[in-house]
Amino acid sequence: MATNKEIAERLKGLREMEEIGPEEMAEVAGVSLKEYKEYESGDRDFNFTLLYKCAARLNIDFTELVTGITPSLSGYSVVKKGEGMPIRRREGFEYLHLARYLKDRIAEPFMVTAPYIAEQQDKPIRLSTHEGQEMDFVLEGSMKVQIEDKTEILNAGDTIYYDSSRPHGMIAVGGSRCVFLAIVMKR
C-alpha cells in the first residue's frame, strides 16, 4: 500500500491540477482547513471516508487516489484470501479493498476487521458520513452499529443496509474482534 506521504502528494497534485482550493477540499472532506492541510502534508493518517470524498470531488476512482494506478480490468476481478488492498480507516480497524483493479465500479467492497477494545464499550461511537448507501454483513463476532441515534447489535450472519449520508459508526462488542463485509455503494 502507498504511504501517507505518497497519497498526500498525489492528493495535493491532483487538487492543484483541478484548480481546487484547499478550503473547498476541506469542506468536501468534512474536516477543518487545518486538519485537511495535515492530511495533504502527510502528517495525519488518512481514513476511508476522507479519501472516498476527495476521490469523488476529483472525479477519479478511489483506487487511483490511493495507489496512483487507474483500474483497468473489465468484466471481473478476483482477489484471493488476504490479498485485498489494505486501507487504514481508523485506529485498529483493518480494511482490505476487494476490487481495486475493476474499472467503473458502482461499489467499494471491503473485508473489515474491527478489534474489540474494552475502553470503547462505554464511550460514544465515533460517527462518520459519506454519500451513497452501505451494507455491512457480519461474518465473525458481534458489533454495535449506530445510525444517527439508533443502535443495533449484529452477530454473525446479520446484515444492516443504510443511507451512509446519515451519521454512522460501529465497534466490536462481545469480547472479541468482529469481521464483516462492508459494501459502500455510490449514488
C-alpha angles and dihedrals in degrees: 000000000000118000123247089254092054093049090045092052091048092048093049093045094049092045091052092046089054090046092236115153121232088241091061093046091049089053092047090049093047095237136111119270089248092054092046091053089051089054093046092049091051093243094117129054113251121236130206096249094054094046092046092052094045093049090051092051091048090049093234135121116271089236092055092055093048100040107016088237121116112223109248108173119107126189100025147348129211124205116185121221111293094003100102120123107272116234125184111218105161141343112310097353115122118207124188114191107220104198109032097142099047110102125220094023117179091199140035109224120200138179103217129196114195115192121224106246114185094203091060096057096086099031128089113272113249107246130205138176137211134166121273133026133299136206121197120191116189113226100172135010127355136289138192111226123195121197109182103309097339122096129198132182112218126192133190108306095023123119135198124193120189150158100268093202084077115084108269141164143156144206133192114255136181098062100287141069122282122222118196142164111240119193115189112196124201124227 
